[in-house]
Structure formats: C-alpha cells, structure tokens
Amino acid sequence: LAAIVESSEDAIIGKSLEGIVTSWNQGASRLFGYTAEEMVGQSVSRIVPPERSEEEAEILLRLRRGERVERYETVRRHKDGRMVDVSLSVSPIRDRSSRVIGASKIARDITDQKRVEAATRQAHERLQEQTAVLELAPVLVRDMESRIILWTKGAERLYGFSKAEALGRVSHELFQTEFVSGKAYVDEMLRGVGQWEGELIHRKSNGEQLVVASQQIVYRDSTGRSLHILEVNADITERKRAEQGLRESQARFANIIDSAMDAIISIDAAQRVVLFNTAAERMFGCAAAEALGRPLDRFIPAPLREAHRAHVRAFGATGATNRTMGKLKDLTALRVDGQEFPIEASISQTNVEGGKLFTVILRDISRRKAAEEALSRSEERLRALATRLQQAREEEAMRIARELHDQLGRCLTAMKMDVDGIGRGLAGAVAEADFGALLERVKRMNETLDETVYTVRRISAELRPGVLDDLGLAAAIEWQARDFQARSGVSCVVRVPEEDLPLSPDQATAMFRIFQESLTNVARHAQATKVWVNLSEEEGAVVLEIEDDGVGISPARLAERHSLGLLGMRERVAVFGGEIEFAGMPGQGTAVVVRMPVLGTS
C-alpha cells in the first residue's frame, strides 16, 4: 500500500485534525513543489492561499463530523507562488474505536482540465454570439435543388417572407430573381469553383424590387459531395441609387464643364493635368488626351513656371491666392504652337482621397486686351484732339481779344476823340438856339462810346484776360476773384504766392479756366456768401484750392460722369498728368482741389 501511495500521480497527503501534515507523497511534491521533509510536521495552510483559509477550516470541521469531501475544486499555492487548480477528495481516518483522528487528502491537478473547460466555454460563447449574429443577418441555406432549408430572422426582415412561407421554396422563384450576369453562369461557378458573388435583383413579399450583393458558398462532405449552399445577401438598393445619382451628376457636371466658355483645368498635387475641358482644348490648341497626365508646365511660359509652381504649393498650404477672376494683374499662358497670350485666372482647391485637386478657370482676354488698347489709343487721340481744340480756342480767343482791344479799341477811342472835337467846334459855329440840343446829342454819343469801350474791354478780358499773359496765374486769379466779388456780391478771400509759379502757359491757362468754372458753379448753385481761394506750390506740384460755404453737393452728384462741367475740369488737368478732387456734403459747402505737376515732373 505504501508503494502504491508513493508512486501515485495524484498528491496524497495525510494530516491531523489540526491541519498538521503527517505524510506527503511524491505526487504531492510534484504538484506543490515542496519535499516531504519540508512539509511533514508543518501546517497544511502553507499551500493554502490566504483568501482560501476559511475554506480549509470548513474542510477540517466536516472531517471532525466524520464527513467525506468529494471532488472539491479549489486553488492551492505552489512553492514558487503560482496558483494550481486542484480537485480535492478528503476522507476521515478513524482509530479502532471509529473515532476520527486524522484525514487522508487526495489532490489532483486539474489545471489542463480547467484550461480546456475555459476554452470550451469561450468557444461556446463565441458560437452563441455568431449564431445570434447569423440569425440577425439576411442568411439562407439552400439544398442543391435551390430549395430553402434555413431561413434567418434577418432574411425575414429583408424580404418580408415568414419562415413558414420561405422553407421548401425554390429561392429564385420566391424572389423572382433577375440574374445580372445570367443564371447559367452563377450555376456553373457554384458547380465548378464552389462559390460565387455578385449582384442580383430580388423582389420582396410586397413586390418591391431591391438590389442585393450576394455571396454564395457550396458546402461539401469529406467525399466532396455537395451538401448545401450558404447564401448571404446584403441590401445595396440605396447604394445603387446613390451610384446612379452620382453617375447622372457626373454626367451633368461633365456636360457643364465641356459646354463652359472658359477653359477649366484641374491638376493634382504633383501639378499634373487630370481635367481638360473642350474650351481648354480650343484655347491651347491641344487635345485633352494629349494633356491629361502631363505637367501643366507645358502651358506656362518657361520664365513663369517656377513662380506658378510655388504659388500653387503656397495656395495648397495656406488657401491664400491673389488669383481671382477680374481682380488681378494679367497672366500669360502658352499655346502648344508657342504663342503667348494674356489670360485671367481663378484658382480653387478640393480635398480628395490621396491628396488635393486644384482647379483653375482660365479666360483668354486677347480680344479684350486688343479692344482696351484700341480704346486707349482712341482716348489718347481724342484727348490730344480735345487739347488741340482747347489750345486753338484759347489762341483764337487771344487773337480776338487782342483785335478787340487793339483795333476796335483804337477805333472807338478815335471816334470818341472826334465826337469830343465836334462838340467843342459846335460851341462857336451853331446858333445859340440849337446849341443845347446838339450838345445833348453829342453827350449821349459820348456815353454810348464809353459804354461800348467798356463792353469791348470786358469781352476781351473774358475771352483772354491780359493779366494772365502779362502778370501770370497768381495775378489773374486775384483779378478774377475781385471781378467775381464785384459782380456776385460773394466775398472772396484769396491767398497767392508772390513769386512766379513753374507752370507752362498751357498749364496756367488750364488752372485759370478751372478756377473760372469753379466760380461759375458757385454763382449758379452754391448759394454761398464766402469763397476761400488758396494757390500754393508743394511737393512738386502747384495746388489750387477753392472752398465755399454754400449748400454743398451730394456724393452722388460728384460721382456723375456725364456732368459736362466737372468732366471738362477733369479733362483739363488730366492732359498734364494732374489731379482734381471734388468734396462736399449737403449743407457743408463744396471744395475743389487741383494739383498740377510743375515743369519737368509731369
């Protein structure tokens, strides 16, 4: 018996009712790591984890009552500290009088058993989960004649057929299946390869059509005989509708792109062309097939390529660009025949899978530029013509003024002298009775001549004030202001420099005429009581400022381009590269500021 105990694979331990080990076989040494010498005489609690101490006390209590403990599964501690799963069978040991004096414990290592049980339990749980998932999925199983032999709740929800309605039915008859790739092809794949996947069109119990992505697998036994077909169907009706909508949207987009009047080009992050519409083909003389996949550089003049690449990179990083249609300086593009031409461009970016797409809309402005240049040349010619006409008018006015002043003035003066002489001669030659009447007539003739001389001088001054030619712009402005004050009653405060201003005669004439026009506007519209005039030289320009305290002028009135008076004033100063500014608000008066470049700076 001792040999059997010692050679047993199980741990066999003898202990007293106080839990002191009295025997310890080799199986116990193997199981717990302690030798018999280390354990005999020691408390069995040495191999009991602290949290299991009450468990050992309960076992000893049952032994004292004479009870057996059968296959009690618990945990004990190995010498190295690890826990060991064991099954305990404990029997009381009795003396000759049947009194319990100790116990015999058999401990069997069930670690592997526990591991297998845990694995089995986990597998069972996974199987239950998979079964639950499978039940939720639209899954069916068919026999080799396509009769349905398994029908899940997921299939019932998808198609609307109950299990009773579906089981035993031929699937393609129940679903009124439309085979996109043909039924014969599907059957051939299942017979040969043993599986097939693709799209099918089915009908639900209510007749509603749906598109499914179907996966079908043939299961065979160990001999290779086909047993049944597992079919998993996923409803992709909405996805197919979305795809169809996307295709229609793409078709509309492509039609819009190709019918656009402007060239539209898209490039990827490497600046290779991925979109090249019909207008781009016309603009650059290059077919889309030749442009796609190639660098955009071929359509950019060589000196500008690096700057363009840098601009696109910066735009991709920051989103900032100075290229917006109609709001940028002109750019230059390159046709495939080498011809350069001006364009306007607008750029945008879109994030797509794998990077960014940059789209640029280009407009060939060659014709517009040519028209603008032609218009500019025409405006230059018209301005030159207007300037020449103005000069001719000034010259003619000067000639007429001189004729009036010199010739007609001399004649009138001579006539006055003659009339005066006649008056004196008549005093002695005419009878006293007629002298009074004749003298009165001569007096009236003298008055008429005086008035005529004054009128001639006034007209002469208005045509071309002699003071402008004789004394310069400053004196002419002072004279004109005094004359305006005398005729209108509007007080004029004038400040002019004493030294000569560095203006050409034509410039001085232009500024004087602007001054005259400004005073005319004050008289006609301002209802002013006072005008301030300041003539000065500053920062390379002669500046004339006219300000009144009248009713003012609205910004809308100032912005009117068809006002001939304002337009004429602008044109007079623009000829010389000068500027004129008008400012005013209703009730706050009006101000005119003229800046004329001095000689050598225009």
Coordinates of C-alpha atoms in Angstrom, one line a residue:
L1 CA 0.0 0.0 0.0
A2 CA 2.8 2.4 0.8
A3 CA 4.4 1.7 -2.6
I4 CA 1.1 2.5 -4.3
V5 CA 0.7 5.7 -2.4
E6 CA 4.2 6.8 -3.1
S7 CA 4.0 6.1 -6.9
S8 CA 0.6 7.7 -7.4
E9 CA 0.4 10.6 -9.9
D10 CA -2.0 12.3 -7.5
A11 CA -0.9 14.1 -4.4
I12 CA -1.8 12.0 -1.3
I13 CA -1.4 13.9 1.9
G14 CA -2.1 12.8 5.5
K15 CA -2.9 15.3 8.1
S16 CA -4.2 15.6 11.6
L17 CA -7.4 17.2 12.6
E18 CA -5.4 20.3 13.5
G19 CA -4.2 20.5 9.9
I20 CA -0.6 19.3 10.5
V21 CA 0.9 17.3 7.7
T22 CA 1.7 13.7 8.7
S23 CA 2.5 12.2 5.3
W24 CA 3.5 13.7 1.9
N25 CA 4.0 11.5 -1.2
Q26 CA 6.0 12.1 -4.4
G27 CA 2.8 13.2 -6.2
A28 CA 2.4 16.0 -3.7
S29 CA 6.0 17.1 -4.2
R30 CA 5.5 17.2 -7.9
L31 CA 2.2 19.1 -7.6
F32 CA 3.2 21.7 -5.0
G33 CA 7.0 21.8 -5.2
Y34 CA 7.7 21.0 -1.6
T35 CA 9.5 17.8 -0.5
A36 CA 8.2 15.6 2.3
E37 CA 11.0 16.8 4.6
E38 CA 9.8 20.4 4.0
M39 CA 6.1 19.7 4.7
V40 CA 5.8 16.8 7.3
G41 CA 5.1 18.4 10.6
Q42 CA 4.1 21.7 9.0
S43 CA 0.6 23.2 8.7
V44 CA -1.2 22.3 5.5
S45 CA -2.2 26.0 5.4
R46 CA 1.3 26.6 3.9
I47 CA -0.2 25.6 0.5
V48 CA -3.5 27.4 1.1
P49 CA -3.8 30.9 -0.3
P50 CA -4.8 33.4 2.4
E51 CA -8.1 34.1 0.8
R52 CA -8.9 30.4 1.0
S53 CA -8.1 29.9 4.7
E54 CA -11.7 29.7 5.7
E55 CA -12.2 27.0 3.1
E56 CA -9.6 24.8 4.8
A57 CA -11.2 25.4 8.2
E58 CA -14.6 24.3 6.8
I59 CA -13.0 21.1 5.4
L60 CA -11.4 20.2 8.8
L61 CA -14.8 20.9 10.5
R62 CA -16.6 18.5 8.2
L63 CA -13.9 15.8 8.8
R64 CA -14.4 16.1 12.6
R65 CA -18.0 15.3 11.9
G66 CA -16.9 12.2 10.0
E67 CA -18.0 13.5 6.6
R68 CA -16.1 12.9 3.3
V69 CA -15.3 15.7 0.9
E70 CA -15.6 14.5 -2.7
R71 CA -14.1 16.2 -5.8
Y72 CA -13.9 19.7 -4.2
E73 CA -12.5 22.0 -6.9
T74 CA -10.3 24.8 -5.5
V75 CA -7.0 26.6 -5.8
R76 CA -3.7 25.9 -3.9
R77 CA -0.4 27.7 -3.9
H78 CA 2.8 26.1 -5.4
K79 CA 6.1 26.7 -3.7
D80 CA 7.1 29.2 -6.4
G81 CA 4.0 31.3 -5.7
R82 CA 1.8 30.3 -8.7
M83 CA -1.7 29.1 -8.2
V84 CA -2.6 25.5 -9.1
D85 CA -6.2 24.3 -9.9
V86 CA -6.9 21.1 -7.9
S87 CA -9.7 18.7 -7.2
L88 CA -9.7 17.5 -3.6
S89 CA -11.1 14.3 -2.2
V90 CA -10.7 14.2 1.6
S91 CA -11.6 11.1 3.8
P92 CA -11.5 10.9 7.6
I93 CA -9.1 8.4 9.3
R94 CA -10.5 6.5 12.3
D95 CA -8.9 4.5 15.1
R96 CA -10.1 1.1 16.2
S97 CA -12.9 2.7 18.1
S98 CA -14.1 4.6 15.0
R99 CA -13.0 7.9 16.4
V100 CA -11.8 10.4 13.7
I101 CA -8.1 11.0 14.4
G102 CA -6.9 12.5 11.1
A103 CA -7.6 12.8 7.3
S104 CA -6.3 11.5 4.0
K105 CA -6.4 14.0 1.2
I106 CA -6.0 13.3 -2.5
A107 CA -5.3 16.4 -4.6
R108 CA -5.5 16.0 -8.4
D109 CA -4.0 18.7 -10.8
I110 CA -6.9 19.9 -12.9
T111 CA -5.1 22.9 -14.5
D112 CA -5.3 21.4 -18.0
Q113 CA -8.9 20.4 -17.4
K114 CA -9.8 24.0 -16.3
R115 CA -7.9 25.4 -19.3
V116 CA -9.9 23.1 -21.7
E117 CA -13.1 24.0 -19.9
A118 CA -12.4 27.7 -20.2
A119 CA -11.6 27.3 -23.9
T120 CA -14.7 25.3 -24.4
R121 CA -16.8 27.9 -22.6
Q122 CA -15.3 30.7 -24.7
A123 CA -15.9 28.7 -27.9
H124 CA -19.4 28.1 -26.8
E125 CA -20.0 31.8 -26.1
R126 CA -18.5 32.7 -29.4
L127 CA -20.7 30.2 -31.1
Q128 CA -23.7 31.6 -29.4
E129 CA -22.7 35.1 -30.4
Q130 CA -22.1 34.0 -34.0
T131 CA -25.4 32.2 -34.1
A132 CA -27.1 35.3 -32.8
V133 CA -25.4 37.4 -35.4
L134 CA -26.1 34.9 -38.1
E135 CA -29.7 34.9 -37.1
L136 CA -29.8 38.7 -37.5
A137 CA -28.1 38.6 -40.9
P138 CA -30.1 38.0 -44.1
V139 CA -28.8 34.5 -44.5
L140 CA -30.5 31.4 -46.1
V141 CA -29.3 27.9 -46.8
R142 CA -30.5 26.0 -49.9
D143 CA -30.2 22.4 -50.9
M144 CA -28.6 21.6 -54.2
E145 CA -32.1 22.0 -55.9
S146 CA -32.2 25.6 -54.6
R147 CA -34.9 24.7 -52.1
I148 CA -34.6 26.8 -48.9
I149 CA -33.8 24.7 -45.8
L150 CA -32.7 27.5 -43.4
W151 CA -34.3 31.0 -43.1
T152 CA -33.0 33.5 -40.6
K153 CA -34.8 36.4 -38.9
G154 CA -32.6 38.7 -40.9
A155 CA -33.8 37.2 -44.1
E156 CA -37.4 37.5 -42.9
R157 CA -36.9 41.2 -42.2
L158 CA -35.2 41.9 -45.5
Y159 CA -37.7 40.1 -47.7
G160 CA -40.9 40.1 -45.7
F161 CA -41.5 36.3 -46.0
S162 CA -42.0 34.3 -42.8
K163 CA -40.0 31.1 -42.2
A164 CA -43.1 29.1 -43.0
E165 CA -43.5 30.9 -46.3
A166 CA -39.9 30.5 -47.3
L167 CA -38.8 27.0 -46.2
G168 CA -39.1 24.5 -49.0
R169 CA -39.5 27.1 -51.7
V170 CA -37.1 27.4 -54.7
S171 CA -35.2 30.6 -53.9
H172 CA -35.1 32.2 -57.4
E173 CA -38.8 31.5 -57.8
L174 CA -39.6 33.0 -54.4
F175 CA -37.6 36.1 -55.0
Q176 CA -38.4 36.4 -58.8
T177 CA -34.6 36.7 -59.2
E178 CA -33.1 38.7 -62.1
F179 CA -29.6 37.4 -62.7
V180 CA -27.4 40.4 -63.8
S181 CA -24.7 38.0 -65.0
G182 CA -27.1 35.2 -66.1
K183 CA -28.4 32.2 -64.1
A184 CA -26.3 29.7 -66.1
Y185 CA -23.1 31.5 -65.2
V186 CA -24.0 31.5 -61.5
D187 CA -24.8 27.8 -61.5
E188 CA -21.6 27.0 -63.4
M189 CA -19.5 28.9 -60.8
L190 CA -21.2 27.1 -57.9
R191 CA -20.7 23.7 -59.5
G192 CA -17.1 24.3 -60.5
V193 CA -15.4 26.8 -58.2
G194 CA -17.8 26.2 -55.3
Q195 CA -18.6 29.9 -54.7
W196 CA -19.9 33.0 -56.5
E197 CA -20.5 36.6 -55.5
G198 CA -22.2 39.4 -57.5
E199 CA -25.4 41.4 -57.7
L200 CA -28.9 40.1 -58.0
I201 CA -32.3 41.8 -58.3
H202 CA -34.9 40.3 -56.0
R203 CA -38.5 41.2 -55.1
K204 CA -39.9 41.3 -51.6
S205 CA -43.1 39.8 -50.4
N206 CA -44.9 43.2 -51.2
G207 CA -43.5 43.2 -54.7
E208 CA -40.9 45.9 -54.0
Q209 CA -37.7 45.5 -56.0
L210 CA -34.3 45.5 -54.3
V211 CA -30.7 45.0 -55.4
V212 CA -28.6 42.7 -53.3
A213 CA -24.9 41.9 -53.1
S214 CA -25.0 38.1 -52.9
Q215 CA -22.2 35.8 -51.6
Q216 CA -22.9 32.0 -52.1
I217 CA -20.7 29.1 -51.0
V218 CA -21.2 25.4 -51.6
Y219 CA -20.5 23.1 -48.6
R220 CA -19.3 19.6 -49.3
D221 CA -18.8 16.5 -47.2
S222 CA -15.5 14.6 -46.8
T223 CA -16.0 12.8 -50.1
G224 CA -16.5 16.0 -52.0
R225 CA -20.2 15.6 -52.4
S226 CA -22.2 18.9 -52.5
L227 CA -24.5 19.2 -49.5
H228 CA -26.0 22.7 -49.5
I229 CA -25.4 26.3 -50.5
L230 CA -25.0 29.1 -47.9
E231 CA -26.3 32.4 -49.3
V232 CA -25.7 35.8 -47.6
N233 CA -27.4 38.8 -49.2
A234 CA -26.9 42.5 -48.4
D235 CA -29.4 45.1 -49.5
I236 CA -27.5 47.6 -51.7
T237 CA -30.5 49.3 -53.2
E238 CA -29.8 52.7 -51.7
R239 CA -26.2 52.4 -52.6
K240 CA -27.0 51.6 -56.3
R241 CA -29.4 54.6 -56.4
A242 CA -26.7 56.8 -55.0
E243 CA -24.3 55.4 -57.5
Q244 CA -26.8 56.1 -60.3
G245 CA -27.4 59.6 -58.9
L246 CA -23.6 60.1 -58.8
R247 CA -23.2 59.0 -62.4
E248 CA -26.0 61.3 -63.5
S249 CA -24.5 64.1 -61.5
Q250 CA -21.1 63.4 -63.0
A251 CA -22.6 63.4 -66.5
R252 CA -24.3 66.7 -65.8
F253 CA -21.1 68.1 -64.4
A254 CA -19.1 66.8 -67.4
N255 CA -21.7 68.4 -69.7
I256 CA -21.4 71.8 -67.9
I257 CA -17.6 71.6 -67.9
D258 CA -17.5 70.8 -71.6
S259 CA -20.1 73.5 -72.5
A260 CA -18.3 76.2 -70.5
M261 CA -17.0 79.1 -72.4
D262 CA -13.9 79.4 -70.1
A263 CA -11.1 76.9 -70.1
I264 CA -11.3 74.6 -67.0
I265 CA -8.2 72.7 -66.0
S266 CA -7.7 70.5 -62.8
I267 CA -4.3 69.4 -61.6
D268 CA -3.2 67.0 -58.8
A269 CA -0.7 67.8 -56.0
A270 CA 2.1 67.0 -58.4
Q271 CA 0.6 69.6 -60.8
R272 CA -0.3 67.0 -63.5
V273 CA -3.4 67.6 -65.6
V274 CA -6.4 65.5 -64.6
L275 CA -9.2 67.5 -66.2
F276 CA -9.0 69.4 -69.5
N277 CA -12.3 70.6 -70.9
T278 CA -13.3 71.4 -74.5
A279 CA -12.7 75.2 -74.1
A280 CA -9.2 74.4 -72.9
E281 CA -8.6 72.3 -76.0
R282 CA -9.7 75.3 -78.1
M283 CA -7.7 77.8 -76.1
F284 CA -4.4 75.9 -76.1
G285 CA -4.7 74.1 -79.4
C286 CA -4.2 70.8 -77.5
A287 CA -6.5 67.7 -77.3
A288 CA -7.4 66.5 -73.9
A289 CA -5.9 63.1 -74.5
E290 CA -2.5 64.8 -75.1
A291 CA -2.8 67.0 -71.9
L292 CA -4.1 64.5 -69.3
G293 CA -1.4 63.1 -67.1
R294 CA 1.2 65.6 -68.2
P295 CA 2.6 68.6 -66.3
L296 CA 0.8 71.9 -66.5
D297 CA 4.1 73.5 -67.3
R298 CA 3.7 73.0 -71.0
F299 CA 1.0 75.7 -71.0
I300 CA 3.1 78.2 -69.0
P301 CA 5.9 80.3 -70.5
A302 CA 9.3 79.0 -69.2
P303 CA 10.3 82.1 -67.2
L304 CA 7.0 81.9 -65.2
R305 CA 6.9 78.2 -64.4
E306 CA 8.7 78.1 -61.1
A307 CA 6.7 81.1 -59.8
H308 CA 3.5 79.3 -60.8
R309 CA 4.5 76.1 -59.1
A310 CA 5.4 78.0 -55.9
H311 CA 2.1 79.8 -56.0
V312 CA 0.1 76.5 -56.2
R313 CA 2.2 75.0 -53.4
A314 CA 1.6 78.0 -51.2
F315 CA -2.1 78.0 -52.1
G316 CA -2.4 74.4 -51.1
A317 CA -0.7 75.1 -47.8
T318 CA -2.5 78.3 -46.8
G319 CA -5.5 78.6 -49.1
A320 CA -4.5 82.2 -49.9
T321 CA -4.3 83.4 -53.5
N322 CA -4.2 86.6 -55.4
R323 CA -5.8 85.0 -58.4
T324 CA -9.4 85.8 -58.6
M325 CA -11.1 86.4 -62.0
G326 CA -11.2 90.1 -62.8
K327 CA -9.3 91.1 -59.7
L328 CA -5.7 90.5 -60.6
K329 CA -2.9 91.5 -62.8
D330 CA -2.9 89.9 -66.2
L331 CA -1.2 86.5 -66.5
T332 CA 0.4 84.9 -69.6
A333 CA -0.3 81.5 -71.0
L334 CA 1.4 79.4 -73.7
R335 CA -0.3 77.7 -76.6
V336 CA 1.2 74.4 -77.9
D337 CA 2.3 76.3 -81.1
G338 CA 4.5 78.5 -78.9
Q339 CA 2.2 81.6 -79.0
E340 CA 1.9 83.5 -75.7
F341 CA -1.4 85.2 -74.9
P342 CA -2.9 87.1 -71.9
I343 CA -5.4 85.4 -69.6
E344 CA -7.3 85.9 -66.4
A345 CA -7.4 83.0 -63.9
S346 CA -9.3 81.9 -60.8
I347 CA -8.0 79.0 -58.7
S348 CA -9.7 76.8 -56.1
Q349 CA -8.7 73.6 -54.3
T350 CA -10.6 70.4 -53.2
N351 CA -9.5 67.8 -50.8
V352 CA -9.9 64.3 -52.2
E353 CA -8.7 60.8 -51.2
G354 CA -5.0 60.7 -51.6
G355 CA -4.4 64.5 -51.7
K356 CA -5.7 67.7 -53.2
L357 CA -7.0 68.8 -56.6
F358 CA -6.5 72.3 -57.8
T359 CA -8.9 73.7 -60.4
V360 CA -8.2 76.8 -62.4
I361 CA -10.7 78.6 -64.6
L362 CA -8.9 80.5 -67.5
R363 CA -10.3 83.2 -69.7
D364 CA -8.5 84.3 -72.9
I365 CA -8.5 88.1 -72.8
S366 CA -6.6 88.6 -76.0
R367 CA -9.5 90.3 -77.8
R368 CA -10.4 92.3 -74.7
K369 CA -6.8 93.5 -74.3
A370 CA -6.7 94.4 -78.0
A371 CA -10.0 96.3 -77.6
E372 CA -8.7 98.0 -74.5
E373 CA -5.5 99.0 -76.2
A374 CA -7.6 100.3 -79.2
L375 CA -9.8 102.2 -76.8
S376 CA -6.8 103.6 -75.0
R377 CA -5.3 104.7 -78.3
S378 CA -8.6 106.2 -79.3
E379 CA -8.9 108.0 -76.0
E380 CA -5.4 109.3 -76.3
R381 CA -6.2 110.6 -79.8
L382 CA -9.4 112.2 -78.6
R383 CA -7.7 113.7 -75.6
A384 CA -5.0 115.1 -77.9
L385 CA -7.7 116.4 -80.3
A386 CA -9.5 118.0 -77.4
T387 CA -6.3 119.5 -76.1
R388 CA -5.5 120.9 -79.6
L389 CA -9.1 122.2 -79.9
Q390 CA -8.8 123.8 -76.5
Q391 CA -5.5 125.3 -77.5
A392 CA -7.0 126.5 -80.7
R393 CA -9.9 128.1 -78.9
E394 CA -7.6 129.8 -76.4
E395 CA -5.4 131.0 -79.3
E396 CA -8.5 132.3 -81.2
A397 CA -9.8 133.9 -78.0
M398 CA -6.5 135.5 -77.5
R399 CA -6.4 136.8 -81.1
I400 CA -10.0 138.1 -80.9
A401 CA -9.3 139.7 -77.6
R402 CA -6.3 141.5 -79.0
E403 CA -8.2 142.5 -82.1
L404 CA -11.0 143.9 -79.9
H405 CA -8.5 145.5 -77.6
D406 CA -6.1 146.9 -80.2
Q407 CA -8.1 147.6 -83.4
L408 CA -11.7 148.1 -82.2
G409 CA -10.5 149.8 -79.1
R410 CA -8.4 152.3 -81.1
C411 CA -11.2 153.0 -83.5
L412 CA -13.7 153.6 -80.6
T413 CA -11.2 155.8 -78.9
A414 CA -10.6 157.8 -82.1
M415 CA -14.4 158.1 -82.6
K416 CA -14.7 159.4 -79.0
M417 CA -12.0 162.0 -79.6
D418 CA -13.7 163.1 -82.8
V419 CA -17.0 163.4 -81.1
D420 CA -15.4 165.5 -78.4
G421 CA -13.9 167.7 -81.1
I422 CA -17.2 168.1 -82.8
G423 CA -18.7 169.1 -79.5
R424 CA -16.1 171.8 -79.0
G425 CA -16.4 173.0 -82.6
L426 CA -20.1 173.3 -82.4
A427 CA -19.9 175.6 -79.5
G428 CA -18.9 178.5 -81.7
A429 CA -20.5 177.6 -85.0
V430 CA -24.1 176.8 -84.1
A431 CA -26.7 179.3 -83.2
E432 CA -27.3 179.5 -79.5
A433 CA -30.9 178.4 -80.0
D434 CA -29.8 175.0 -81.5
F435 CA -26.6 174.5 -79.4
G436 CA -28.3 172.9 -76.4
A437 CA -30.0 170.2 -78.4
L438 CA -26.9 169.4 -80.4
L439 CA -24.7 169.3 -77.3
E440 CA -27.1 166.9 -75.6
R441 CA -26.9 164.6 -78.7
V442 CA -23.1 164.7 -78.6
K443 CA -23.2 163.9 -74.9
R444 CA -25.4 160.8 -75.5
M445 CA -23.0 159.7 -78.2
N446 CA -20.0 160.1 -75.8
E447 CA -21.9 157.9 -73.2
T448 CA -22.6 155.3 -75.8
L449 CA -19.0 155.2 -76.9
D450 CA -17.8 154.9 -73.2
E451 CA -20.2 152.0 -72.7
T452 CA -19.0 150.4 -75.9
V453 CA -15.4 150.7 -75.0
Y454 CA -16.1 149.2 -71.5
T455 CA -18.0 146.3 -73.1
V456 CA -15.2 145.6 -75.6
R457 CA -12.7 145.6 -72.8
R458 CA -14.9 143.3 -70.7
I459 CA -15.4 140.8 -73.6
S460 CA -11.7 140.9 -74.4
A461 CA -10.9 140.1 -70.7
E462 CA -13.4 137.3 -70.7
L463 CA -12.0 135.8 -73.9
R464 CA -8.5 136.0 -72.6
P465 CA -7.6 138.1 -69.6
G466 CA -4.5 140.1 -70.5
V467 CA -3.3 139.9 -66.9
L468 CA -2.8 136.1 -67.3
D469 CA -0.4 136.6 -70.1
D470 CA 1.2 139.8 -68.7
L471 CA 1.5 139.1 -65.0
G472 CA 0.9 135.3 -64.6
L473 CA -1.5 132.9 -62.9
A474 CA -1.5 134.4 -59.4
A475 CA -2.3 137.9 -60.6
A476 CA -5.0 136.5 -62.9
I477 CA -6.7 134.6 -60.0
E478 CA -6.7 137.7 -57.8
W479 CA -8.2 139.8 -60.7
Q480 CA -10.8 137.1 -61.4
A481 CA -11.7 136.9 -57.7
R482 CA -12.2 140.7 -57.4
D483 CA -14.3 140.7 -60.6
F484 CA -16.4 137.8 -59.3
Q485 CA -16.9 139.5 -55.9
A486 CA -17.9 142.8 -57.6
R487 CA -20.4 141.1 -59.9
S488 CA -21.9 138.4 -57.5
G489 CA -21.6 140.0 -54.1
V490 CA -19.9 136.8 -52.7
S491 CA -16.9 137.7 -50.5
C492 CA -13.6 136.2 -51.8
V493 CA -10.6 135.5 -49.5
V494 CA -7.5 134.9 -51.8
R495 CA -4.0 133.8 -50.9
V496 CA -1.5 133.5 -53.7
P497 CA 2.3 133.4 -53.7
E498 CA 4.3 136.4 -54.7
E499 CA 6.9 134.6 -56.7
D500 CA 6.3 133.1 -60.2
L501 CA 5.0 129.6 -60.3
P502 CA 6.8 127.0 -62.5
L503 CA 4.0 126.3 -64.9
S504 CA 3.9 126.4 -68.7
P505 CA 1.5 128.8 -70.3
D506 CA -0.9 126.0 -71.2
Q507 CA -0.8 124.7 -67.6
A508 CA -1.5 128.2 -66.3
T509 CA -4.4 128.6 -68.7
A510 CA -5.9 125.2 -67.7
M511 CA -5.8 126.1 -64.0
F512 CA -7.2 129.5 -64.6
R513 CA -10.1 128.1 -66.7
I514 CA -10.8 125.5 -63.9
F515 CA -10.9 128.5 -61.4
Q516 CA -13.3 130.3 -63.6
E517 CA -15.6 127.2 -63.9
S518 CA -15.5 126.7 -60.2
L519 CA -16.6 130.4 -59.6
T520 CA -19.3 129.9 -62.2
N521 CA -20.6 126.9 -60.3
V522 CA -20.5 128.8 -57.0
A523 CA -22.6 131.6 -58.6
R524 CA -25.1 129.2 -60.2
H525 CA -25.6 126.5 -57.5
A526 CA -23.8 127.1 -54.2
Q527 CA -25.9 130.0 -52.7
A528 CA -22.7 130.8 -50.9
T529 CA -21.7 134.0 -49.0
K530 CA -18.0 133.4 -49.0
V531 CA -15.3 131.7 -51.1
W532 CA -11.7 130.9 -49.9
V533 CA -9.1 130.6 -52.6
N534 CA -5.5 129.3 -51.9
L535 CA -2.8 128.9 -54.6
S536 CA 0.5 127.3 -53.5
E537 CA 3.4 125.1 -54.5
E538 CA 4.1 121.9 -52.6
E539 CA 5.8 118.5 -53.3
G540 CA 6.5 119.1 -57.0
A541 CA 3.0 120.4 -57.8
V542 CA 1.1 123.7 -57.9
V543 CA -2.1 123.3 -55.8
L544 CA -5.2 125.4 -56.3
E545 CA -7.9 125.1 -53.5
I546 CA -11.4 126.6 -53.9
E547 CA -13.8 126.2 -51.0
D548 CA -17.2 127.8 -50.4
D549 CA -19.8 127.9 -47.5
G550 CA -22.7 127.1 -49.7
V551 CA -25.4 124.4 -49.8
G552 CA -22.9 121.7 -50.7
I553 CA -23.1 118.9 -53.2
S554 CA -24.1 115.3 -52.7
P555 CA -21.6 112.4 -53.3
A556 CA -24.0 111.0 -56.0
R557 CA -23.8 114.3 -57.9
L558 CA -20.0 114.3 -57.6
A559 CA -19.9 110.7 -59.0
E560 CA -21.9 111.6 -62.1
R561 CA -19.7 111.1 -65.1
H562 CA -22.0 112.9 -67.6
S563 CA -21.7 116.3 -65.9
L564 CA -20.0 118.3 -68.6
G565 CA -18.7 121.0 -66.3
L566 CA -17.0 118.5 -63.9
L567 CA -15.9 116.4 -66.9
G568 CA -14.3 119.4 -68.6
M569 CA -12.4 120.3 -65.5
R570 CA -11.1 116.7 -65.1
E571 CA -10.0 116.6 -68.7
R572 CA -8.2 120.0 -68.5
V573 CA -6.0 118.8 -65.6
A574 CA -5.6 115.1 -66.9
V575 CA -3.9 116.3 -70.1
F576 CA -0.9 117.4 -68.0
G577 CA -1.0 114.4 -65.7
G578 CA -2.6 116.3 -62.9
E579 CA -5.4 115.5 -60.5
I580 CA -8.6 117.2 -59.4
E581 CA -10.7 116.3 -56.4
F582 CA -14.2 117.4 -55.5
A583 CA -15.5 117.1 -52.0
G584 CA -18.8 118.2 -50.5
M585 CA -21.8 117.2 -48.4
P586 CA -25.2 118.8 -48.4
G587 CA -25.2 121.8 -46.1
Q588 CA -21.5 121.8 -45.6
G589 CA -20.2 123.6 -48.7
T590 CA -18.0 122.3 -51.6
A591 CA -14.3 122.1 -52.0
V592 CA -12.2 121.7 -55.2
V593 CA -8.5 120.8 -55.1
V594 CA -6.4 120.9 -58.3
R595 CA -2.8 119.5 -58.3
M596 CA -0.8 120.4 -61.4
P597 CA 2.7 118.9 -61.8
V598 CA 5.4 121.6 -62.0
L599 CA 7.6 121.8 -65.1
G600 CA 9.8 118.8 -65.5
T601 CA 7.8 116.5 -63.2
S602 CA 4.8 115.6 -65.3

